[in-house]
Coordinates of C-alpha atoms in Angstrom, one line a residue:
M1 CA 12.5 6.3 -10.8
K2 CA 13.0 4.8 -14.1
K3 CA 16.6 6.3 -14.5
R4 CA 17.4 5.3 -10.9
G5 CA 16.2 1.6 -11.6
L6 CA 18.4 1.3 -14.7
A7 CA 21.5 2.8 -12.9
A8 CA 20.9 0.0 -10.0
A9 CA 20.4 -2.9 -12.5
F10 CA 23.6 -1.6 -14.1
L11 CA 25.4 -1.8 -10.8
L12 CA 24.3 -5.3 -10.4
A13 CA 27.0 -6.2 -13.0
V14 CA 29.6 -5.5 -10.4
S15 CA 31.3 -8.7 -9.1
F16 CA 31.6 -9.3 -5.4
A17 CA 34.3 -11.7 -5.0
G18 CA 35.4 -12.7 -1.4
I19 CA 31.9 -12.6 0.4
S20 CA 31.5 -14.8 3.1
Q21 CA 28.7 -17.0 3.7
S22 CA 26.3 -16.3 6.3
E23 CA 22.7 -17.3 7.8
E24 CA 19.5 -15.3 7.2
T25 CA 18.7 -14.5 10.8
S26 CA 15.9 -12.9 12.9
T27 CA 18.1 -10.9 15.0
L28 CA 20.9 -8.8 14.9
S29 CA 23.9 -9.3 17.3
D30 CA 25.3 -5.8 16.5
T31 CA 22.3 -3.0 15.7
S32 CA 25.0 0.1 15.6
R33 CA 24.8 0.6 12.0
V34 CA 21.4 -0.7 10.5
V35 CA 20.4 -0.2 7.0
A36 CA 16.5 -0.2 6.3
I37 CA 14.9 -1.2 3.2
G38 CA 11.4 -0.5 2.7
G39 CA 9.4 2.6 4.0
S40 CA 7.4 0.6 6.6
I41 CA 10.6 -0.6 7.8
T42 CA 12.0 3.0 8.6
E43 CA 8.9 4.1 10.0
I44 CA 8.8 1.4 12.3
I45 CA 12.2 2.0 13.6
Y46 CA 11.4 5.6 14.0
A47 CA 8.2 4.9 16.0
L48 CA 10.4 2.5 18.2
G49 CA 12.9 5.5 18.9
A50 CA 15.6 3.4 17.6
Q51 CA 16.3 5.7 14.4
D52 CA 19.9 6.5 16.2
R53 CA 20.9 2.9 14.9
L54 CA 20.0 3.8 11.3
V55 CA 23.0 4.6 9.0
A56 CA 21.1 4.0 5.6
R57 CA 17.5 3.8 4.1
D58 CA 16.2 3.0 0.8
S59 CA 14.5 5.7 -1.6
T60 CA 10.9 4.4 -0.7
S61 CA 11.7 5.7 3.1
V62 CA 10.2 9.2 2.8
Y63 CA 8.7 9.4 6.1
P64 CA 9.6 10.8 8.6
E65 CA 11.2 13.6 7.3
A66 CA 14.1 13.5 9.4
A67 CA 14.8 10.1 7.4
F68 CA 16.0 12.1 4.2
K69 CA 19.1 13.0 6.2
L70 CA 20.3 9.2 5.9
P71 CA 22.1 8.1 2.8
D72 CA 19.9 6.5 0.3
V73 CA 21.1 2.8 -0.9
G74 CA 18.5 3.1 -4.1
Y75 CA 14.9 1.8 -4.9
M76 CA 14.0 -1.3 -3.0
R77 CA 13.2 -3.2 -6.0
Q78 CA 16.2 -2.4 -7.7
L79 CA 18.8 -2.7 -5.1
S80 CA 22.8 -2.6 -5.9
P81 CA 24.6 -4.7 -3.5
E82 CA 27.5 -2.5 -3.7
G83 CA 25.3 0.6 -2.6
V84 CA 23.9 -1.4 0.3
L85 CA 27.2 -2.5 1.6
S86 CA 29.1 0.6 0.9
V87 CA 27.7 2.2 4.1
N88 CA 29.6 -0.7 6.1
P89 CA 26.3 -1.8 7.8
S90 CA 26.3 -4.1 10.9
G91 CA 23.0 -5.4 9.8
I92 CA 20.1 -5.0 7.4
I93 CA 16.4 -5.2 7.7
A94 CA 14.6 -5.5 4.6
L95 CA 11.1 -6.1 3.4
Q96 CA 10.6 -9.5 1.7
T97 CA 9.3 -7.9 -1.5
S98 CA 12.9 -6.1 -1.7
G99 CA 15.0 -7.0 -5.0
P100 CA 16.2 -7.9 -7.6
K101 CA 16.5 -11.5 -6.6
E102 CA 20.1 -11.6 -7.8
A103 CA 20.9 -8.7 -5.5
V104 CA 19.1 -9.8 -2.3
D105 CA 20.8 -13.2 -2.7
V106 CA 24.2 -11.5 -2.7
L107 CA 23.3 -9.5 0.2
K108 CA 22.0 -12.6 2.0
K109 CA 25.3 -14.4 1.3
A110 CA 27.4 -11.3 2.6
S111 CA 28.9 -11.2 5.9
V112 CA 26.5 -8.8 7.2
P113 CA 23.4 -10.1 9.2
Y114 CA 20.5 -10.0 7.0
V115 CA 16.6 -9.6 8.5
E116 CA 14.0 -10.5 5.9
V117 CA 10.5 -9.1 6.9
P118 CA 7.4 -10.7 5.2
E119 CA 4.7 -8.3 4.2
T120 CA 1.1 -9.3 3.7
F121 CA -1.2 -6.2 2.9
D122 CA -3.7 -6.8 5.9
H123 CA -4.1 -5.7 9.5
K124 CA -2.2 -8.9 10.8
G125 CA 0.7 -8.0 8.5
I126 CA 1.3 -4.8 9.9
I127 CA 1.6 -6.1 13.8
D128 CA 4.0 -8.8 12.4
K129 CA 6.2 -6.4 10.9
I130 CA 6.5 -4.3 13.8
E131 CA 7.0 -7.6 16.2
I132 CA 9.8 -8.8 13.7
V133 CA 11.6 -5.3 13.6
G134 CA 11.6 -5.0 17.3
A135 CA 12.9 -8.4 17.8
A136 CA 15.8 -8.0 15.2
L137 CA 16.4 -4.9 17.2
G138 CA 16.7 -6.3 20.5
E139 CA 13.4 -3.9 21.4
K140 CA 10.8 -6.6 21.9
E141 CA 9.1 -4.8 24.9
K142 CA 8.8 -1.4 22.8
A143 CA 7.8 -3.2 19.9
D144 CA 4.9 -5.0 22.1
T145 CA 3.9 -1.7 23.3
L146 CA 3.5 -0.3 19.4
A147 CA 1.9 -3.2 18.1
K148 CA -0.7 -3.2 20.9
Q149 CA -1.4 0.7 20.1
V150 CA -1.3 -0.1 16.4
D151 CA -3.4 -3.0 16.8
S152 CA -5.9 -0.8 18.5
E153 CA -5.9 2.1 16.2
L154 CA -6.8 -0.6 13.2
N155 CA -9.4 -2.0 14.8
A156 CA -11.1 1.4 15.5
A157 CA -10.4 2.5 11.8
E158 CA -12.0 -0.8 10.5
A159 CA -15.0 -0.5 12.8
I160 CA -15.9 3.0 11.1
T161 CA -17.5 1.0 7.9
R162 CA -18.6 -2.0 9.8
N163 CA -22.0 -1.1 9.2
V164 CA -22.1 0.1 5.8
T165 CA -24.5 -1.7 3.5
E166 CA -23.4 -0.7 0.2
R167 CA -19.9 -0.9 -0.5
K168 CA -18.3 1.5 -2.7
R169 CA -16.3 0.0 -5.7
V170 CA -13.1 1.7 -5.9
L171 CA -10.6 1.7 -9.0
F172 CA -7.0 2.1 -8.0
V173 CA -5.2 3.6 -10.9
L174 CA -1.5 3.5 -10.9
S175 CA -0.6 4.9 -14.2
L176 CA -2.3 6.4 -17.2
Q177 CA 0.8 6.0 -19.7
G178 CA -0.1 6.0 -23.3
G179 CA -3.6 6.4 -22.2
K180 CA -3.6 2.9 -21.0
I181 CA -5.0 2.1 -17.2
L182 CA -2.6 0.4 -15.1
A183 CA -4.8 -0.6 -12.2
A184 CA -4.4 -2.7 -8.9
G185 CA -5.9 -5.9 -8.6
S186 CA -5.6 -8.7 -5.4
D187 CA -2.3 -9.3 -3.7
T188 CA -1.7 -5.3 -3.9
A189 CA -1.2 -2.9 -1.2
A190 CA -4.0 -0.8 -2.9
D191 CA -6.5 -3.8 -2.7
G192 CA -5.3 -4.3 0.9
M193 CA -6.0 -0.4 1.9
I194 CA -9.5 -0.5 -0.1
H195 CA -10.8 -3.4 1.9
L196 CA -9.4 -2.2 5.2
A197 CA -11.5 1.1 4.5
G198 CA -14.5 -1.1 3.8
A199 CA -14.9 -0.8 0.0
E200 CA -14.4 -3.4 -2.8
N201 CA -11.7 -3.3 -5.5
A202 CA -13.5 -2.8 -8.9
M203 CA -10.8 -4.8 -10.5
Q204 CA -12.1 -8.6 -9.6
G205 CA -10.4 -11.7 -11.0
L206 CA -6.9 -10.4 -11.4
S207 CA -3.5 -10.4 -9.5
G208 CA -0.9 -7.5 -9.2
Y209 CA -0.9 -4.6 -11.2
K210 CA -2.4 -5.2 -14.8
Q211 CA -3.3 -3.0 -17.7
M212 CA -7.0 -2.8 -18.4
T213 CA -8.8 -2.5 -21.3
D214 CA -11.4 0.3 -21.8
E215 CA -14.2 -2.3 -22.0
A216 CA -12.8 -3.9 -18.4
V217 CA -12.9 -0.5 -16.6
V218 CA -16.5 0.4 -18.2
S219 CA -17.7 -3.1 -16.9
A220 CA -15.9 -2.8 -13.5
K221 CA -18.2 0.3 -12.7
P222 CA -16.1 1.8 -10.2
D223 CA -17.8 4.4 -7.7
A224 CA -14.6 6.2 -7.2
I225 CA -11.1 6.4 -8.5
L226 CA -7.8 6.3 -5.9
V227 CA -4.5 7.5 -7.2
M228 CA -1.3 8.5 -5.5
D229 CA 0.1 11.8 -5.0
R230 CA 4.0 11.7 -5.8
A231 CA 6.2 14.3 -6.4
G232 CA 6.3 15.2 -10.3
Q233 CA 4.6 12.0 -11.0
S234 CA 0.9 12.4 -10.1
I235 CA -1.9 11.7 -12.2
S236 CA -3.9 14.9 -12.7
D237 CA -7.9 15.1 -12.1
D238 CA -8.1 16.1 -15.7
Q239 CA -5.9 12.9 -16.9
V240 CA -8.3 10.7 -15.0
L241 CA -11.8 12.3 -15.7
Q242 CA -10.8 12.7 -19.6
H243 CA -9.9 9.5 -20.2
P244 CA -12.9 7.9 -22.3
A245 CA -13.6 4.6 -20.3
I246 CA -13.2 6.1 -16.9
A247 CA -15.6 9.0 -18.0
T248 CA -18.7 6.9 -18.6
T249 CA -18.3 5.1 -15.2
P250 CA -20.4 6.1 -11.9
A251 CA -16.8 7.6 -10.6
G252 CA -16.4 9.5 -13.8
E253 CA -19.6 11.0 -14.0
A254 CA -19.7 12.0 -10.2
K255 CA -16.1 13.1 -10.8
K256 CA -15.1 11.2 -7.8
I257 CA -11.2 11.1 -7.4
V258 CA -9.7 10.6 -3.9
R259 CA -5.7 11.3 -4.0
M260 CA -3.4 10.2 -1.0
D261 CA 0.2 10.5 -0.5
G262 CA 1.6 7.1 -1.8
S263 CA 3.7 6.0 1.2
Y264 CA 0.9 7.0 3.3
L265 CA -1.7 5.2 1.6
L266 CA 0.3 1.8 0.5
G267 CA 3.2 1.9 3.4
F268 CA 1.3 -0.6 5.8
G269 CA 3.2 0.7 8.8
P270 CA 2.3 2.8 12.0
R271 CA 0.3 5.2 10.0
T272 CA -1.9 3.0 8.1
A273 CA -4.8 3.3 10.6
S274 CA -4.7 6.9 10.0
A275 CA -4.9 6.3 6.3
V276 CA -7.6 4.1 6.6
R277 CA -9.9 6.6 8.3
E278 CA -9.0 9.1 6.0
L279 CA -9.9 6.9 2.9
A280 CA -12.9 5.7 4.2
T281 CA -14.1 9.2 5.0
A282 CA -13.4 10.3 1.5
L283 CA -15.6 7.5 0.2
Y284 CA -18.5 7.6 2.4
G285 CA -18.2 10.9 3.8
E286 CA -18.0 12.4 7.5
T287 CA -20.9 10.7 9.1
V288 CA -19.2 7.1 8.5
G289 CA -18.7 5.4 11.8
N290 CA -21.4 7.8 13.4

């Protein structure tokens, strides 16, 4: 991922002369050749049955498997305008967190209509994304139906931990490079998922992904460690449990590690209700909600 990011950053040096000015829009007049940037955007388009409009996707769009047949325009946070525009799109639908800013600014000024989709890591944010993507594609009726279905599923998933009296404290570990724990604070997808599953983020008072000192990890007293499964980049259980700070926490002593597929856990799309159920069950046991 680091090499891909460096390559994309290098391509940003390419000059885009002669690009005409256009306004950011909420609907696409031509939906015949759409580029989706953001895994949840791609998932929503497939869930709406509009995948025939897609001509490319970003590298975070790994579900459904059929999406891999589409050209990959790069990592959503290290986009190259040249790469995105090379597939001759009639429109671009992208998460607001796409970047870098210079690349997104170029794409917004291109002659290709650009729909920016806000992302908040909560129940409402998922529903809003579905409605916005549906409107952009001219599929409001299908989007309304999907939004109602997902809303119902999310309500049911959140309800299973409603009566939990002692909330589990969860530490999401993104990486352990150099023995330093990079953990998720507030304003992150991991934090949003932890709360949807009826638990508490053990990393309090910090925003975004931050490196934690060993003392901070011990003080956080997590009951469980949450990690992502990523092809070729997963943190092993041994790496987690042998970390000296984690080993002394309730999670380390109980060897409580929960691992889930990254796009499934943090996607905040149509599959999120299922991921919430899975995480809640992993944290609280099969009897949760009964």
